[in-house]
Coordinates of C-alpha atoms in Angstrom, one line a residue:
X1 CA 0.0 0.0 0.0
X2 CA 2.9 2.6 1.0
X3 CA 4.5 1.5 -2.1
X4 CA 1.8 2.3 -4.6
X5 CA 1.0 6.4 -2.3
X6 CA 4.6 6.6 -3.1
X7 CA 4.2 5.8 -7.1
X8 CA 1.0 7.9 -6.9
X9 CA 2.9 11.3 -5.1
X10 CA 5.9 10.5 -7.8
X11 CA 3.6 10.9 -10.7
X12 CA 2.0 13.5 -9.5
X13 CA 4.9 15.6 -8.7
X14 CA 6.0 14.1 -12.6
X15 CA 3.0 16.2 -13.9
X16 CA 3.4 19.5 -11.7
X17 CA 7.4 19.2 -12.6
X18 CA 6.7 18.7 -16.4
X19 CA 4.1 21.6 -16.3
X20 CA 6.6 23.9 -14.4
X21 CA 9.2 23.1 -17.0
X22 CA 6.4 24.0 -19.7
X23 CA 5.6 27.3 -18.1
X24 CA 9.4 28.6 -18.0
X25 CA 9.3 28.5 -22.0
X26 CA 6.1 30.1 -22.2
X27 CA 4.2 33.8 -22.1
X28 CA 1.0 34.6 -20.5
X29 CA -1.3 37.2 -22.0
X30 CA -3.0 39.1 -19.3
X31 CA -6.3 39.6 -20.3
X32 CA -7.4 36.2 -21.1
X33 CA -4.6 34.2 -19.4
X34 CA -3.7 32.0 -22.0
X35 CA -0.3 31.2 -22.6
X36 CA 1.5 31.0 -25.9
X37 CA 5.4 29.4 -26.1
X38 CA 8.2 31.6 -26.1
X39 CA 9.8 29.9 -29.0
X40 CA 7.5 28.4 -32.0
X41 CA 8.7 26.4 -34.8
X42 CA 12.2 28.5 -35.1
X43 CA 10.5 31.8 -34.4
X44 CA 10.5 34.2 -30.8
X45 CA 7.0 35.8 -29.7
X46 CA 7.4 38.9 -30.0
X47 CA 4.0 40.5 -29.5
X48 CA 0.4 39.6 -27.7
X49 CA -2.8 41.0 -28.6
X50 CA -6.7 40.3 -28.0
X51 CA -9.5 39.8 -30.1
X52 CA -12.8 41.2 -29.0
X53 CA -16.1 41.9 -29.7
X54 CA -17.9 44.5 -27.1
X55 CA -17.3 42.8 -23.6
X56 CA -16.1 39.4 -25.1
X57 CA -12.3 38.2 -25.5
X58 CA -12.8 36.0 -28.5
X59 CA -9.3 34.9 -28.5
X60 CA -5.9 35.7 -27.9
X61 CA -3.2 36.3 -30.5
X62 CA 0.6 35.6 -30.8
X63 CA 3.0 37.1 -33.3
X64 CA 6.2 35.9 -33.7
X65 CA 9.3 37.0 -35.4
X66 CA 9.0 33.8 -37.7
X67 CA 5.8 35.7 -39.4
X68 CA 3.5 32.9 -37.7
X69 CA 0.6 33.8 -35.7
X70 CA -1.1 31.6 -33.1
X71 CA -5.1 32.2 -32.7
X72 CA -6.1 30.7 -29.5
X73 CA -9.6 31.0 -28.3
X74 CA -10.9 32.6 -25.5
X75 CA -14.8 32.0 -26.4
X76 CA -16.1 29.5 -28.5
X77 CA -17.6 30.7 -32.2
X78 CA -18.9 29.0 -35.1
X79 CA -17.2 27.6 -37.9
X80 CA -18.7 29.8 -40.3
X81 CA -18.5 32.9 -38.2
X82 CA -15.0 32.4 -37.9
X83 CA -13.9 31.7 -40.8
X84 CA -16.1 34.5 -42.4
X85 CA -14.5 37.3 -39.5
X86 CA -11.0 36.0 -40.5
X87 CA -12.1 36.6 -44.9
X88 CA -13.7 40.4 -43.6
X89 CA -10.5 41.3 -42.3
X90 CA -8.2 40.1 -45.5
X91 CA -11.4 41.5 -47.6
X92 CA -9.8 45.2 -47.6
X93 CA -6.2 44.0 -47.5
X94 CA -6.3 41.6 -50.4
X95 CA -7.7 42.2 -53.8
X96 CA -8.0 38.7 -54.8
X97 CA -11.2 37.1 -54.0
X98 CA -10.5 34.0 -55.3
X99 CA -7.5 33.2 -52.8
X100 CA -9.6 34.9 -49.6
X101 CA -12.2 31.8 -50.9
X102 CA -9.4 29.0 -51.0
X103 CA -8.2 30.3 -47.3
X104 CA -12.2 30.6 -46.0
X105 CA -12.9 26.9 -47.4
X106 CA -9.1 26.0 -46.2
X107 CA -10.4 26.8 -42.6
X108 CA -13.6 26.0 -43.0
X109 CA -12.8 22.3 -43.3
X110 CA -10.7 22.3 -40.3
X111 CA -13.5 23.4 -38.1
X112 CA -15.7 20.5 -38.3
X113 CA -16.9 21.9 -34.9
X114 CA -16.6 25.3 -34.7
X115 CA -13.6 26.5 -32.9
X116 CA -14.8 26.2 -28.9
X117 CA -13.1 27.6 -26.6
X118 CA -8.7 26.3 -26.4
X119 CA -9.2 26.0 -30.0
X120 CA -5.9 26.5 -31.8
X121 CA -5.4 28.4 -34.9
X122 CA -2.0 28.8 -36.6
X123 CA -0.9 30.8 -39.7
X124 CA 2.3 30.8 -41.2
X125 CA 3.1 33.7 -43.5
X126 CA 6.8 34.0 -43.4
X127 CA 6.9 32.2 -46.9
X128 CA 5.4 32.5 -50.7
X129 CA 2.1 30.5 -48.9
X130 CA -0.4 31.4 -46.1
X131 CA -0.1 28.1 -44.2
X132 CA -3.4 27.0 -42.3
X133 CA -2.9 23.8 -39.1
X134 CA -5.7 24.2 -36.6
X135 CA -4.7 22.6 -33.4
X136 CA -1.6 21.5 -34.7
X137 CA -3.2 20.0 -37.8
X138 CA -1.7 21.1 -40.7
X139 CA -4.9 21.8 -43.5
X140 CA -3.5 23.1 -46.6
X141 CA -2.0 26.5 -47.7
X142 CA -2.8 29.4 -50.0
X143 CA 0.2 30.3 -52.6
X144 CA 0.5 33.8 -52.5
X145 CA 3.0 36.4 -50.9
X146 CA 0.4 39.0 -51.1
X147 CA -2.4 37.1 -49.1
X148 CA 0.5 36.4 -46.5
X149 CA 1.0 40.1 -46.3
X150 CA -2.5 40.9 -46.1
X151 CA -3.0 38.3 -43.5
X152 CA -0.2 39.9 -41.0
X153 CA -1.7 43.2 -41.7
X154 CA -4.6 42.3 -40.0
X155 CA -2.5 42.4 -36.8
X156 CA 0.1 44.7 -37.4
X157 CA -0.9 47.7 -39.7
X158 CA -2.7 50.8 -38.7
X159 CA -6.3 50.0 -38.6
X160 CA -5.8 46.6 -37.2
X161 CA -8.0 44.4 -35.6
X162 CA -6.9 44.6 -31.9
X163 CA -3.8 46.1 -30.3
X164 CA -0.6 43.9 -30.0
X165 CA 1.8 44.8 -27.6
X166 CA 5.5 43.8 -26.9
X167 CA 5.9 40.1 -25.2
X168 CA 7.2 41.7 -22.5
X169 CA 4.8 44.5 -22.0
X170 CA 2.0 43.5 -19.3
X171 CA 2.9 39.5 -20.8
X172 CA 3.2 37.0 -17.3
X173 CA 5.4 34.7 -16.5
X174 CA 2.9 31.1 -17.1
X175 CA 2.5 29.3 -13.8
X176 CA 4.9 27.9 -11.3
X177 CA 4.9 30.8 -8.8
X178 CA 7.2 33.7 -9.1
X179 CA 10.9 32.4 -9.6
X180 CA 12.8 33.5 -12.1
X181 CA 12.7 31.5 -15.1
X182 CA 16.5 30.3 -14.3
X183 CA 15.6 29.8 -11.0
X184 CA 12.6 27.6 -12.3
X185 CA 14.7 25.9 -14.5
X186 CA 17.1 25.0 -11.7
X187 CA 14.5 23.5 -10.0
X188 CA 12.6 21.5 -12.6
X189 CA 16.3 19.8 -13.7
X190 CA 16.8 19.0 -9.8
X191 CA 13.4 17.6 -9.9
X192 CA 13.6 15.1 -12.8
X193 CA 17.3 14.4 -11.5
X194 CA 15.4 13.2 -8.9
X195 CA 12.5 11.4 -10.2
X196 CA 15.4 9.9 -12.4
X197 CA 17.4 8.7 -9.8
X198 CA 14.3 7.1 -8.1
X199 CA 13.2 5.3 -11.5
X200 CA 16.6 3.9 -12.2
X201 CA 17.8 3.3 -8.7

């Protein structure tokens, strides 16, 4: 009986060390409190915004230096809805109607249920192609520099659709208390040193 509260406290302080070592390579935007990762498929986050309607944070956004930007929701919407507010915005940006269709159905059939709430949305438009995954499922992509342009601007040029500011502007540390992330990263490698040692010894 001792033996298996002792395999039960070691997996549980497994998952708390495993999250902690998450939360030193990750940003938390302040208004929603989701986190995005500090590095993303080769790029840095560099800024955090929110997307809202009236009194409603539909999702939180994070840009990074790469040219990607991560959607995560905040409140769930509809497929349709989504998809449409995301064409709207590329509508005035991008003169061909024909690619804002290919990138509408593109999401469209990645949203089987809507996008509820912790939904992920990525867009890649460092490249010659607007690249579509939605919770880490790649979908297809869009060939054209200028829809990838037109897509950033949505976040970045002067009428854009919410405010980003700096990563480190307002952005907290994700959980695991207050230490500094060195500190925390101290502490996480004593940990699993630890959980090692009881494993293999």
């Amino acid at each position: 009986a001792d033996q298996g509260r002792n395999k039960t406290k070691m997996s549980k302080l497994a998952t708390a060390l495993l999250a902690c070592f998450a939360a030193v390579h990750a940003s938390v935007e302040p208004r929603t409190g989701i986190s995005f990762p500090d590095k993303h498929k080769g790029g840095s986050l560099s800024r955090l915004g929110v997307r809202t309607k009236g009194p409603i944070k539909v999702y939180a956004v994070g840009e990074y230096d790469s040219g990607t930007f991560l959607l995560r929701m905040s409140y769930g919407v509809g497929a349709q809805k989504m998809a449409s507010a995301l064409a709207d915005a590329l509508k005035p940006r991008c003169k061909d109607a024909k690619q804002i269709e290919e990138f509408e159905a593109c999401l469209l059939s990645g949203l089987p249920n809507g996008a509820p709430k912790g939904t992920e949305l990525e867009f890649a438009t460092g490249g010659s192609k607007l690249s579509v995954s939605v919770n880490q499922k790649p979908l297809g992509a869009v060939g054209s520099k200028a829809l990838c342009s037109a897509f950033a601007a949505i976040y970045t040029d002067r009428n854009a659709v919410c405010t980003m500011n700096a990563a480190g502007e307002g952005a907290q540390p994700a959980a695991c208390g207050l230490l500094s992330p060195a500190r925390k990263g101290a502490l996480v490698g004593a940990g699993v040193g630890y959980l090692a040692g009881k494993v293999l010894g």
